[in-house]
Amino acid sequence: MVNAGPSAGFELREVQAVPEDLTDDLSPARLVGMKRFFLRAFLDGELAGIRTSLLVARDPGGRLLAAFTLSRMRVDLDCIAGPGIQAAASAARRLLPGFMQLELLMCGLPASMADHEAVFAPDISSDAADDLRRAAVERSMEIVRDERLAACVWKEFDATARAPWAASLEGCGFDWYASVPVSVQPVGWDSPASYEASLRSSYRRQLGANLERARAHGLEMEIDVDFAPYAGEFHPLYMQVLERSSTRLETLSPAFFRGLAGDGRVRFIRAVLDGRTAGGAICYVEAPDLLVFLYVGMDHSVQREVDLYFNLLKGIVDLAARHRVREIRWGQTSPDAKGRMGARLVPLWFAMRFRSPMVQSIVRLLRPALFPERSQIERRVFK
């Protein structure tokens, strides 16, 4: 489908495959969702209930100017609300199937990547980039109207990323809502020992006790291994975590994880107990810039007794030291556990517009309950 004719200096076309000229150098290191391997894994991942495509802008000569991801999916409106709201909505859905569930267009990947999946050619002017943003936002609402979807969501934006998008989104009637914040941490250590030495005494004692308890139960940690040999056994462990998650947008498939395994920048931290994989953490490492914690899987039958989640987080700290990266992006889940490692929360927002003005007004009134702002316990982890 095409939008914006040659008079605008570009055309927008929706495509179902990753264009060959959508190369990794168009996206910053942290924007994992727009790397070719990740897009291919997502598009080819046979994800139930999600149809993902790309909205691509080209000039009259065919040169790529910008690309945006589009995902058609069904979402619970209460998916990031507090536990009380979620429990009430779940009970209501047992009586009224479909209650507070929306068929929507998400402009971005429903993959909890804490970013917005949009890239621009590096040499275009700021005015041209604004024109592209405006055309993409307008096109997204055309799709919502043409396909009679309930709403359109553009996600996720931190304060810096939100600024250049505000005029296009607000001008098209979108409202801003608080999303789940992302945990971020600068790396000021170059070895596991220097990390431990930098901790205040109370955190250092707790770390030592957790590591010793895991060792006493026979847990072994393999840091920085290839993910490919373990992609098959990781999925059931990931599902155990997902089933206990309070913010569930997507269910990723075995095919998706096999797709991730083909890129050498994807590293695996493997927790081994009695010779088997008891848990693992998938990370994307682009040294020297950053490490992005992507996904975790755990056998919950042993999670508590061996402090499995803590040991996987500590493995990420060690992996960051091994690759000498400058920053860890920890993701949007378990902020308190990551705060104990030294991370801090960065607020995120998404923009949403409903096809129905009445529903838009109702959701705007319910904003504090459905999309609460989150804070973090302030911890002095380091000396």
mmCIF file of C-alpha atoms in Angstrom:
data_model
loop_
_atom_site.group_PDB
_atom_site.id
_atom_site.type_symbol
_atom_site.label_atom_id
_atom_site.label_comp_id
_atom_site.label_asym_id
_atom_site.label_seq_id
_atom_site.Cartn_x
_atom_site.Cartn_y
_atom_site.Cartn_z
ATOM 1 C CA MET A 1 0.000 0.000 0.000
ATOM 2 C CA VAL A 2 1.334 3.429 -0.946
ATOM 3 C CA ASN A 3 0.941 6.788 0.794
ATOM 4 C CA ALA A 4 2.428 10.232 0.052
ATOM 5 C CA GLY A 5 3.031 10.775 -3.643
ATOM 6 C CA PRO A 6 6.134 12.017 -5.471
ATOM 7 C CA SER A 7 5.161 15.635 -4.758
ATOM 8 C CA ALA A 8 6.087 14.961 -1.129
ATOM 9 C CA GLY A 9 9.510 13.716 -2.201
ATOM 10 C CA PHE A 10 8.901 10.167 -0.980
ATOM 11 C CA GLU A 11 6.524 7.234 -1.035
ATOM 12 C CA LEU A 12 5.475 5.028 1.864
ATOM 13 C CA ARG A 13 4.909 1.362 1.119
ATOM 14 C CA GLU A 14 4.059 -1.499 3.470
ATOM 15 C CA VAL A 15 6.220 -4.587 2.871
ATOM 16 C CA GLN A 16 6.286 -8.058 4.413
ATOM 17 C CA ALA A 17 10.036 -8.759 4.321
ATOM 18 C CA VAL A 18 13.160 -6.972 5.529
ATOM 19 C CA PRO A 19 14.542 -4.850 2.645
ATOM 20 C CA GLU A 20 18.136 -5.596 1.707
ATOM 21 C CA ASP A 21 19.104 -1.945 2.145
ATOM 22 C CA LEU A 22 17.718 -1.779 5.698
ATOM 23 C CA THR A 23 21.179 -2.362 7.143
ATOM 24 C CA ASP A 24 22.332 -2.446 10.755
ATOM 25 C CA ASP A 25 24.332 0.759 10.470
ATOM 26 C CA LEU A 26 21.071 2.733 10.149
ATOM 27 C CA SER A 27 20.153 1.959 13.766
ATOM 28 C CA PRO A 28 22.059 2.829 16.948
ATOM 29 C CA ALA A 29 23.547 -0.006 18.977
ATOM 30 C CA ARG A 30 20.732 -0.031 21.545
ATOM 31 C CA LEU A 31 17.984 -0.349 18.895
ATOM 32 C CA VAL A 32 18.192 -4.138 18.698
ATOM 33 C CA GLY A 33 14.679 -4.439 17.302
ATOM 34 C CA MET A 34 15.752 -2.887 13.981
ATOM 35 C CA LYS A 35 18.811 -5.083 13.467
ATOM 36 C CA ARG A 36 18.353 -7.394 10.498
ATOM 37 C CA PHE A 37 18.698 -10.642 12.462
ATOM 38 C CA PHE A 38 16.098 -9.555 15.018
ATOM 39 C CA LEU A 39 13.590 -8.333 12.427
ATOM 40 C CA ARG A 40 13.921 -11.560 10.479
ATOM 41 C CA ALA A 41 13.479 -13.628 13.639
ATOM 42 C CA PHE A 42 10.342 -11.667 14.477
ATOM 43 C CA LEU A 43 8.810 -11.701 11.003
ATOM 44 C CA ASP A 44 9.588 -15.396 10.469
ATOM 45 C CA GLY A 45 8.908 -16.449 14.069
ATOM 46 C CA GLU A 46 5.365 -17.808 13.588
ATOM 47 C CA LEU A 47 4.119 -15.673 16.487
ATOM 48 C CA ALA A 48 0.517 -16.495 17.344
ATOM 49 C CA GLY A 49 -1.853 -13.562 16.984
ATOM 50 C CA ILE A 50 0.759 -11.094 15.711
ATOM 51 C CA ARG A 51 1.178 -9.938 12.094
ATOM 52 C CA THR A 52 4.261 -7.773 11.648
ATOM 53 C CA SER A 53 5.301 -5.797 8.580
ATOM 54 C CA LEU A 54 7.447 -2.772 7.719
ATOM 55 C CA LEU A 55 6.401 0.657 6.503
ATOM 56 C CA VAL A 56 9.223 1.813 4.237
ATOM 57 C CA ALA A 57 9.784 5.321 2.859
ATOM 58 C CA ARG A 58 11.776 5.795 -0.383
ATOM 59 C CA ASP A 59 12.601 8.778 -2.534
ATOM 60 C CA PRO A 60 11.635 8.814 -6.243
ATOM 61 C CA GLY A 61 14.966 7.163 -7.082
ATOM 62 C CA GLY A 62 14.235 4.246 -4.733
ATOM 63 C CA ARG A 63 16.680 5.200 -1.963
ATOM 64 C CA LEU A 64 15.625 4.131 1.533
ATOM 65 C CA LEU A 65 14.748 7.176 3.661
ATOM 66 C CA ALA A 66 13.084 5.610 6.708
ATOM 67 C CA ALA A 67 11.519 2.415 8.000
ATOM 68 C CA PHE A 68 8.956 1.742 10.738
ATOM 69 C CA THR A 69 7.621 -1.549 12.102
ATOM 70 C CA LEU A 70 3.882 -2.274 12.218
ATOM 71 C CA SER A 71 2.282 -5.052 14.269
ATOM 72 C CA ARG A 72 -1.395 -5.945 14.139
ATOM 73 C CA MET A 73 -2.385 -7.755 17.313
ATOM 74 C CA ARG A 74 -4.895 -8.210 20.125
ATOM 75 C CA VAL A 75 -3.998 -6.590 23.458
ATOM 76 C CA ASP A 76 -5.538 -6.485 26.927
ATOM 77 C CA LEU A 77 -6.020 -2.814 27.798
ATOM 78 C CA ASP A 78 -5.070 -3.638 31.396
ATOM 79 C CA CYS A 79 -1.813 -5.420 30.434
ATOM 80 C CA ILE A 80 0.434 -2.996 32.334
ATOM 81 C CA ALA A 81 -2.057 -1.910 35.018
ATOM 82 C CA GLY A 82 -1.622 -2.692 38.697
ATOM 83 C CA PRO A 83 -2.459 -6.164 40.072
ATOM 84 C CA GLY A 84 -5.874 -5.079 41.392
ATOM 85 C CA ILE A 85 -7.032 -3.794 38.011
ATOM 86 C CA GLN A 86 -5.635 -6.860 36.244
ATOM 87 C CA ALA A 87 -7.427 -9.230 38.643
ATOM 88 C CA ALA A 88 -10.738 -7.394 38.186
ATOM 89 C CA ALA A 89 -10.408 -7.366 34.390
ATOM 90 C CA SER A 90 -9.497 -11.063 34.340
ATOM 91 C CA ALA A 91 -12.574 -11.891 36.411
ATOM 92 C CA ALA A 92 -14.762 -9.805 34.106
ATOM 93 C CA ARG A 93 -13.387 -11.609 31.046
ATOM 94 C CA ARG A 94 -14.526 -14.936 32.477
ATOM 95 C CA LEU A 95 -18.090 -13.617 32.248
ATOM 96 C CA LEU A 96 -17.651 -11.331 29.234
ATOM 97 C CA PRO A 97 -15.023 -12.722 26.830
ATOM 98 C CA GLY A 98 -13.224 -9.890 25.088
ATOM 99 C CA PHE A 99 -13.741 -7.400 27.933
ATOM 100 C CA MET A 100 -11.107 -4.620 27.662
ATOM 101 C CA GLN A 101 -9.384 -6.415 24.771
ATOM 102 C CA LEU A 102 -8.472 -4.429 21.663
ATOM 103 C CA GLU A 103 -7.556 -5.268 18.098
ATOM 104 C CA LEU A 104 -4.946 -2.616 17.423
ATOM 105 C CA LEU A 105 -2.062 -1.486 15.290
ATOM 106 C CA MET A 106 1.180 -1.227 17.262
ATOM 107 C CA CYS A 107 3.826 0.874 15.570
ATOM 108 C CA GLY A 108 6.782 -0.952 16.994
ATOM 109 C CA LEU A 109 7.547 -4.544 17.917
ATOM 110 C CA PRO A 110 5.596 -6.131 20.781
ATOM 111 C CA ALA A 111 8.835 -7.567 22.113
ATOM 112 C CA SER A 112 9.473 -5.547 25.299
ATOM 113 C CA MET A 113 12.545 -3.909 23.785
ATOM 114 C CA ALA A 114 12.043 -0.559 25.592
ATOM 115 C CA ASP A 115 12.513 1.399 22.368
ATOM 116 C CA HIS A 116 10.691 2.557 19.245
ATOM 117 C CA GLU A 117 11.478 0.598 16.096
ATOM 118 C CA ALA A 118 11.991 3.406 13.571
ATOM 119 C CA VAL A 119 15.107 4.377 11.640
ATOM 120 C CA PHE A 120 16.029 7.199 9.266
ATOM 121 C CA ALA A 121 18.741 7.596 6.660
ATOM 122 C CA PRO A 122 21.616 9.451 8.367
ATOM 123 C CA ASP A 123 21.877 12.284 5.829
ATOM 124 C CA ILE A 124 18.284 13.508 5.707
ATOM 125 C CA SER A 125 17.469 16.941 7.139
ATOM 126 C CA SER A 126 15.482 17.459 10.314
ATOM 127 C CA ASP A 127 12.634 18.949 8.259
ATOM 128 C CA ALA A 128 12.562 15.891 5.996
ATOM 129 C CA ALA A 129 12.586 13.599 9.052
ATOM 130 C CA ASP A 130 9.614 15.537 10.463
ATOM 131 C CA ASP A 131 7.753 15.089 7.162
ATOM 132 C CA LEU A 132 8.436 11.339 7.299
ATOM 133 C CA ARG A 133 7.240 11.066 10.897
ATOM 134 C CA ARG A 134 4.053 12.960 10.104
ATOM 135 C CA ALA A 135 3.337 10.828 7.025
ATOM 136 C CA ALA A 136 3.980 7.588 8.956
ATOM 137 C CA VAL A 137 1.658 8.641 11.792
ATOM 138 C CA GLU A 138 -1.070 9.664 9.349
ATOM 139 C CA ARG A 139 -0.688 6.380 7.482
ATOM 140 C CA SER A 140 -0.976 4.429 10.741
ATOM 141 C CA MET A 141 -4.357 6.008 11.428
ATOM 142 C CA GLU A 142 -5.474 5.342 7.847
ATOM 143 C CA ILE A 143 -4.783 1.639 8.477
ATOM 144 C CA VAL A 144 -6.787 1.777 11.727
ATOM 145 C CA ARG A 145 -9.752 3.336 9.926
ATOM 146 C CA ASP A 146 -9.541 1.138 6.812
ATOM 147 C CA GLU A 147 -9.253 -2.112 8.816
ATOM 148 C CA ARG A 148 -11.630 -0.933 11.557
ATOM 149 C CA LEU A 149 -9.122 -1.551 14.303
ATOM 150 C CA ALA A 150 -9.820 -0.174 17.772
ATOM 151 C CA ALA A 151 -6.679 1.879 18.275
ATOM 152 C CA CYS A 152 -3.148 2.743 17.203
ATOM 153 C CA VAL A 153 -0.134 2.718 19.544
ATOM 154 C CA TRP A 154 3.307 4.167 18.883
ATOM 155 C CA LYS A 155 5.873 2.934 21.411
ATOM 156 C CA GLU A 156 8.281 3.288 23.337
ATOM 157 C CA PHE A 157 9.822 6.745 23.900
ATOM 158 C CA ASP A 158 12.152 8.097 26.537
ATOM 159 C CA ALA A 159 12.278 11.873 27.018
ATOM 160 C CA THR A 160 14.918 12.385 24.326
ATOM 161 C CA ALA A 161 13.176 10.225 21.715
ATOM 162 C CA ARG A 162 9.750 11.655 22.539
ATOM 163 C CA ALA A 163 10.666 15.266 21.687
ATOM 164 C CA PRO A 164 10.992 14.958 17.872
ATOM 165 C CA TRP A 165 7.845 12.812 17.645
ATOM 166 C CA ALA A 166 5.592 14.970 19.814
ATOM 167 C CA ALA A 167 4.350 17.341 17.108
ATOM 168 C CA SER A 168 3.458 14.555 14.660
ATOM 169 C CA LEU A 169 1.679 12.395 17.229
ATOM 170 C CA GLU A 170 -0.113 15.127 19.143
ATOM 171 C CA GLY A 171 -1.089 16.834 15.887
ATOM 172 C CA CYS A 172 -2.800 13.604 14.837
ATOM 173 C CA GLY A 173 -4.790 13.339 18.083
ATOM 174 C CA PHE A 174 -2.623 10.921 20.049
ATOM 175 C CA ASP A 175 -2.390 11.069 23.844
ATOM 176 C CA TRP A 176 0.688 10.139 25.885
ATOM 177 C CA TYR A 177 0.587 7.394 28.513
ATOM 178 C CA ALA A 178 3.160 6.144 31.001
ATOM 179 C CA SER A 179 4.727 2.855 29.969
ATOM 180 C CA VAL A 180 6.792 0.416 32.017
ATOM 181 C CA PRO A 181 10.172 2.098 32.659
ATOM 182 C CA VAL A 182 13.468 0.558 31.583
ATOM 183 C CA SER A 183 16.348 -0.218 33.962
ATOM 184 C CA VAL A 184 19.674 1.223 32.773
ATOM 185 C CA GLN A 185 23.131 1.104 34.333
ATOM 186 C CA PRO A 186 26.528 2.563 33.409
ATOM 187 C CA VAL A 187 29.330 0.023 33.712
ATOM 188 C CA GLY A 188 32.120 1.219 35.981
ATOM 189 C CA TRP A 189 33.876 -2.103 36.502
ATOM 190 C CA ASP A 190 36.193 -4.186 34.328
ATOM 191 C CA SER A 191 36.075 -7.540 36.148
ATOM 192 C CA PRO A 192 33.750 -9.453 38.504
ATOM 193 C CA ALA A 193 36.147 -8.703 41.342
ATOM 194 C CA SER A 194 36.131 -4.947 40.712
ATOM 195 C CA TYR A 195 32.312 -4.965 40.635
ATOM 196 C CA GLU A 196 32.179 -6.717 43.987
ATOM 197 C CA ALA A 197 34.807 -4.391 45.437
ATOM 198 C CA SER A 198 32.761 -1.346 44.394
ATOM 199 C CA LEU A 199 29.685 -2.441 46.379
ATOM 200 C CA ARG A 200 28.792 -1.127 49.798
ATOM 201 C CA SER A 201 29.440 -3.702 52.515
ATOM 202 C CA SER A 202 25.802 -4.775 53.014
ATOM 203 C CA TYR A 203 25.313 -5.493 49.302
ATOM 204 C CA ARG A 204 28.694 -7.209 49.085
ATOM 205 C CA ARG A 205 27.792 -9.536 51.977
ATOM 206 C CA GLN A 206 24.420 -10.360 50.416
ATOM 207 C CA LEU A 207 26.034 -11.048 47.053
ATOM 208 C CA GLY A 208 28.548 -13.401 48.672
ATOM 209 C CA ALA A 209 25.802 -15.231 50.573
ATOM 210 C CA ASN A 210 23.696 -15.697 47.410
ATOM 211 C CA LEU A 211 26.657 -16.980 45.390
ATOM 212 C CA GLU A 212 27.715 -19.350 48.163
ATOM 213 C CA ARG A 213 24.204 -20.788 48.536
ATOM 214 C CA ALA A 214 24.066 -21.459 44.782
ATOM 215 C CA ARG A 215 27.488 -23.145 44.845
ATOM 216 C CA ALA A 216 26.454 -25.300 47.808
ATOM 217 C CA HIS A 217 23.532 -26.625 45.764
ATOM 218 C CA GLY A 218 25.822 -27.355 42.813
ATOM 219 C CA LEU A 219 24.784 -24.506 40.511
ATOM 220 C CA GLU A 220 27.399 -23.657 37.889
ATOM 221 C CA MET A 221 27.353 -20.585 35.665
ATOM 222 C CA GLU A 222 28.657 -20.606 32.092
ATOM 223 C CA ILE A 223 29.259 -17.038 30.956
ATOM 224 C CA ASP A 224 29.406 -15.867 27.333
ATOM 225 C CA VAL A 225 28.522 -19.026 25.400
ATOM 226 C CA ASP A 226 26.924 -19.397 21.977
ATOM 227 C CA PHE A 227 23.151 -19.540 22.202
ATOM 228 C CA ALA A 228 22.550 -21.834 19.215
ATOM 229 C CA PRO A 229 23.102 -25.188 21.015
ATOM 230 C CA TYR A 230 20.592 -24.220 23.713
ATOM 231 C CA ALA A 231 17.858 -22.458 21.702
ATOM 232 C CA GLY A 232 15.582 -25.505 21.772
ATOM 233 C CA GLU A 233 15.754 -26.125 25.502
ATOM 234 C CA PHE A 234 15.488 -22.413 26.326
ATOM 235 C CA HIS A 235 11.900 -21.987 25.123
ATOM 236 C CA PRO A 236 10.215 -24.129 27.827
ATOM 237 C CA LEU A 237 12.191 -22.233 30.475
ATOM 238 C CA TYR A 238 11.132 -18.912 28.933
ATOM 239 C CA MET A 239 7.507 -20.074 29.028
ATOM 240 C CA GLN A 240 7.785 -20.770 32.760
ATOM 241 C CA VAL A 241 8.814 -17.149 33.288
ATOM 242 C CA LEU A 242 6.151 -15.784 30.934
ATOM 243 C CA GLU A 243 3.377 -17.664 32.699
ATOM 244 C CA ARG A 244 4.261 -15.787 35.900
ATOM 245 C CA SER A 245 4.648 -12.373 34.263
ATOM 246 C CA SER A 246 2.258 -9.554 35.170
ATOM 247 C CA THR A 247 2.979 -7.593 31.946
ATOM 248 C CA ARG A 248 2.478 -9.987 29.072
ATOM 249 C CA LEU A 249 2.247 -8.568 25.561
ATOM 250 C CA GLU A 250 3.621 -11.310 23.346
ATOM 251 C CA THR A 251 4.377 -15.030 23.438
ATOM 252 C CA LEU A 252 7.584 -15.769 21.548
ATOM 253 C CA SER A 253 8.018 -19.050 19.718
ATOM 254 C CA PRO A 254 10.771 -21.667 19.373
ATOM 255 C CA ALA A 255 11.239 -20.449 15.784
ATOM 256 C CA PHE A 256 11.873 -16.914 17.047
ATOM 257 C CA PHE A 257 14.625 -18.060 19.400
ATOM 258 C CA ARG A 258 16.199 -20.182 16.663
ATOM 259 C CA GLY A 259 16.279 -17.025 14.551
ATOM 260 C CA LEU A 260 18.096 -15.100 17.280
ATOM 261 C CA ALA A 261 20.695 -17.843 17.628
ATOM 262 C CA GLY A 262 22.165 -17.188 14.191
ATOM 263 C CA ASP A 263 23.796 -13.872 15.136
ATOM 264 C CA GLY A 264 27.142 -13.898 16.919
ATOM 265 C CA ARG A 265 26.299 -10.781 18.929
ATOM 266 C CA VAL A 266 23.698 -12.803 20.803
ATOM 267 C CA ARG A 267 25.409 -14.304 23.856
ATOM 268 C CA PHE A 268 24.046 -16.758 26.385
ATOM 269 C CA ILE A 269 24.524 -17.113 30.111
ATOM 270 C CA ARG A 270 23.744 -20.701 31.081
ATOM 271 C CA ALA A 271 22.895 -21.870 34.588
ATOM 272 C CA VAL A 272 23.717 -25.566 34.959
ATOM 273 C CA LEU A 273 22.382 -27.816 37.715
ATOM 274 C CA ASP A 274 23.048 -31.562 37.800
ATOM 275 C CA GLY A 275 24.351 -31.367 34.237
ATOM 276 C CA ARG A 276 21.204 -29.803 32.755
ATOM 277 C CA THR A 277 20.200 -26.258 31.825
ATOM 278 C CA ALA A 278 18.214 -24.875 34.757
ATOM 279 C CA GLY A 279 18.049 -21.342 33.423
ATOM 280 C CA GLY A 280 19.569 -18.888 31.007
ATOM 281 C CA ALA A 281 19.790 -15.243 30.006
ATOM 282 C CA ILE A 282 19.982 -14.114 26.373
ATOM 283 C CA CYS A 283 21.938 -10.903 25.830
ATOM 284 C CA TYR A 284 22.849 -8.772 22.847
ATOM 285 C CA VAL A 285 26.398 -7.426 23.091
ATOM 286 C CA GLU A 286 27.735 -4.667 20.890
ATOM 287 C CA ALA A 287 31.094 -3.755 22.384
ATOM 288 C CA PRO A 288 32.178 -1.252 23.466
ATOM 289 C CA ASP A 289 28.771 0.414 23.497
ATOM 290 C CA LEU A 290 26.399 -1.715 25.469
ATOM 291 C CA LEU A 291 24.864 -4.980 26.564
ATOM 292 C CA VAL A 292 21.089 -5.449 26.207
ATOM 293 C CA PHE A 293 19.448 -8.087 28.398
ATOM 294 C CA LEU A 294 16.849 -9.618 26.065
ATOM 295 C CA TYR A 295 15.154 -12.649 27.620
ATOM 296 C CA VAL A 296 15.370 -14.953 30.611
ATOM 297 C CA GLY A 297 14.250 -18.532 31.149
ATOM 298 C CA MET A 298 14.168 -20.409 34.448
ATOM 299 C CA ASP A 299 13.126 -23.717 35.952
ATOM 300 C CA HIS A 300 10.923 -22.382 38.723
ATOM 301 C CA SER A 301 11.083 -25.650 40.662
ATOM 302 C CA VAL A 302 14.660 -24.756 41.669
ATOM 303 C CA GLN A 303 14.553 -20.973 41.302
ATOM 304 C CA ARG A 304 14.373 -20.149 45.012
ATOM 305 C CA GLU A 305 16.710 -22.745 46.438
ATOM 306 C CA VAL A 306 19.634 -21.758 44.206
ATOM 307 C CA ASP A 307 18.835 -18.018 43.855
ATOM 308 C CA LEU A 308 18.632 -18.664 40.126
ATOM 309 C CA TYR A 309 17.447 -15.240 38.991
ATOM 310 C CA PHE A 310 20.040 -13.421 41.085
ATOM 311 C CA ASN A 311 22.824 -15.599 39.692
ATOM 312 C CA LEU A 312 21.696 -14.905 36.138
ATOM 313 C CA LEU A 313 21.720 -11.154 36.849
ATOM 314 C CA LYS A 314 25.201 -11.487 38.335
ATOM 315 C CA GLY A 315 26.195 -13.366 35.185
ATOM 316 C CA ILE A 316 25.111 -10.346 33.140
ATOM 317 C CA VAL A 317 27.312 -8.111 35.297
ATOM 318 C CA ASP A 318 30.234 -10.471 34.601
ATOM 319 C CA LEU A 319 29.453 -10.585 30.877
ATOM 320 C CA ALA A 320 29.459 -6.777 30.734
ATOM 321 C CA ALA A 321 32.926 -6.774 32.328
ATOM 322 C CA ARG A 322 34.208 -9.400 29.912
ATOM 323 C CA HIS A 323 33.227 -7.321 26.879
ATOM 324 C CA ARG A 324 34.168 -3.977 28.491
ATOM 325 C CA VAL A 325 30.872 -2.340 27.531
ATOM 326 C CA ARG A 326 29.902 1.092 28.799
ATOM 327 C CA GLU A 327 26.244 0.433 29.632
ATOM 328 C CA ILE A 328 23.768 -2.319 30.500
ATOM 329 C CA ARG A 329 20.161 -1.962 29.382
ATOM 330 C CA TRP A 330 18.419 -4.333 31.747
ATOM 331 C CA GLY A 331 14.912 -4.222 30.261
ATOM 332 C CA GLN A 332 11.494 -3.449 31.734
ATOM 333 C CA THR A 333 10.850 -6.308 34.154
ATOM 334 C CA SER A 334 11.871 -6.905 37.804
ATOM 335 C CA PRO A 335 13.150 -3.372 38.488
ATOM 336 C CA ASP A 336 13.750 -4.011 42.196
ATOM 337 C CA ALA A 337 16.021 -7.009 41.564
ATOM 338 C CA LYS A 338 17.958 -5.034 38.953
ATOM 339 C CA GLY A 339 18.061 -2.028 41.270
ATOM 340 C CA ARG A 340 19.915 -4.215 43.751
ATOM 341 C CA MET A 341 22.566 -4.687 41.060
ATOM 342 C CA GLY A 342 22.875 -0.895 40.724
ATOM 343 C CA ALA A 343 20.422 -0.093 37.896
ATOM 344 C CA ARG A 344 18.207 2.999 37.759
ATOM 345 C CA LEU A 345 14.810 3.427 36.133
ATOM 346 C CA VAL A 346 14.362 5.604 33.039
ATOM 347 C CA PRO A 347 10.718 6.633 32.371
ATOM 348 C CA LEU A 348 9.144 5.615 29.074
ATOM 349 C CA TRP A 349 5.937 6.681 27.333
ATOM 350 C CA PHE A 350 3.793 5.469 24.465
ATOM 351 C CA ALA A 351 1.280 7.394 22.358
ATOM 352 C CA MET A 352 -2.189 6.003 21.699
ATOM 353 C CA ARG A 353 -5.234 7.097 19.732
ATOM 354 C CA PHE A 354 -8.557 5.294 19.519
ATOM 355 C CA ARG A 355 -10.752 5.202 16.445
ATOM 356 C CA SER A 356 -13.719 6.059 18.665
ATOM 357 C CA PRO A 357 -13.522 9.563 20.242
ATOM 358 C CA MET A 358 -15.764 8.369 23.096
ATOM 359 C CA VAL A 359 -13.431 5.495 23.979
ATOM 360 C CA GLN A 360 -10.507 7.907 23.725
ATOM 361 C CA SER A 361 -12.126 10.172 26.331
ATOM 362 C CA ILE A 362 -12.924 7.263 28.678
ATOM 363 C CA VAL A 363 -9.407 5.833 28.548
ATOM 364 C CA ARG A 364 -7.954 9.299 29.083
ATOM 365 C CA LEU A 365 -9.962 9.541 32.320
ATOM 366 C CA LEU A 366 -8.821 6.053 33.396
ATOM 367 C CA ARG A 367 -5.172 6.810 32.589
ATOM 368 C CA PRO A 368 -3.872 6.806 36.217
ATOM 369 C CA ALA A 369 -5.359 3.358 36.909
ATOM 370 C CA LEU A 370 -4.620 1.665 33.589
ATOM 371 C CA PHE A 371 -1.183 3.172 33.004
ATOM 372 C CA PRO A 372 0.292 4.091 36.408
ATOM 373 C CA GLU A 373 3.603 5.861 36.709
ATOM 374 C CA ARG A 374 6.167 3.636 38.409
ATOM 375 C CA SER A 375 8.949 4.518 40.787
ATOM 376 C CA GLN A 376 11.866 2.624 42.289
ATOM 377 C CA ILE A 377 13.167 2.190 45.804
ATOM 378 C CA GLU A 378 16.271 4.344 45.982
ATOM 379 C CA ARG A 379 19.267 2.154 46.824
ATOM 380 C CA ARG A 380 22.851 3.147 47.542
ATOM 381 C CA VAL A 381 24.431 0.047 46.058
ATOM 382 C CA PHE A 382 27.915 1.389 45.439
ATOM 383 C CA LYS A 383 30.428 2.960 47.794
#
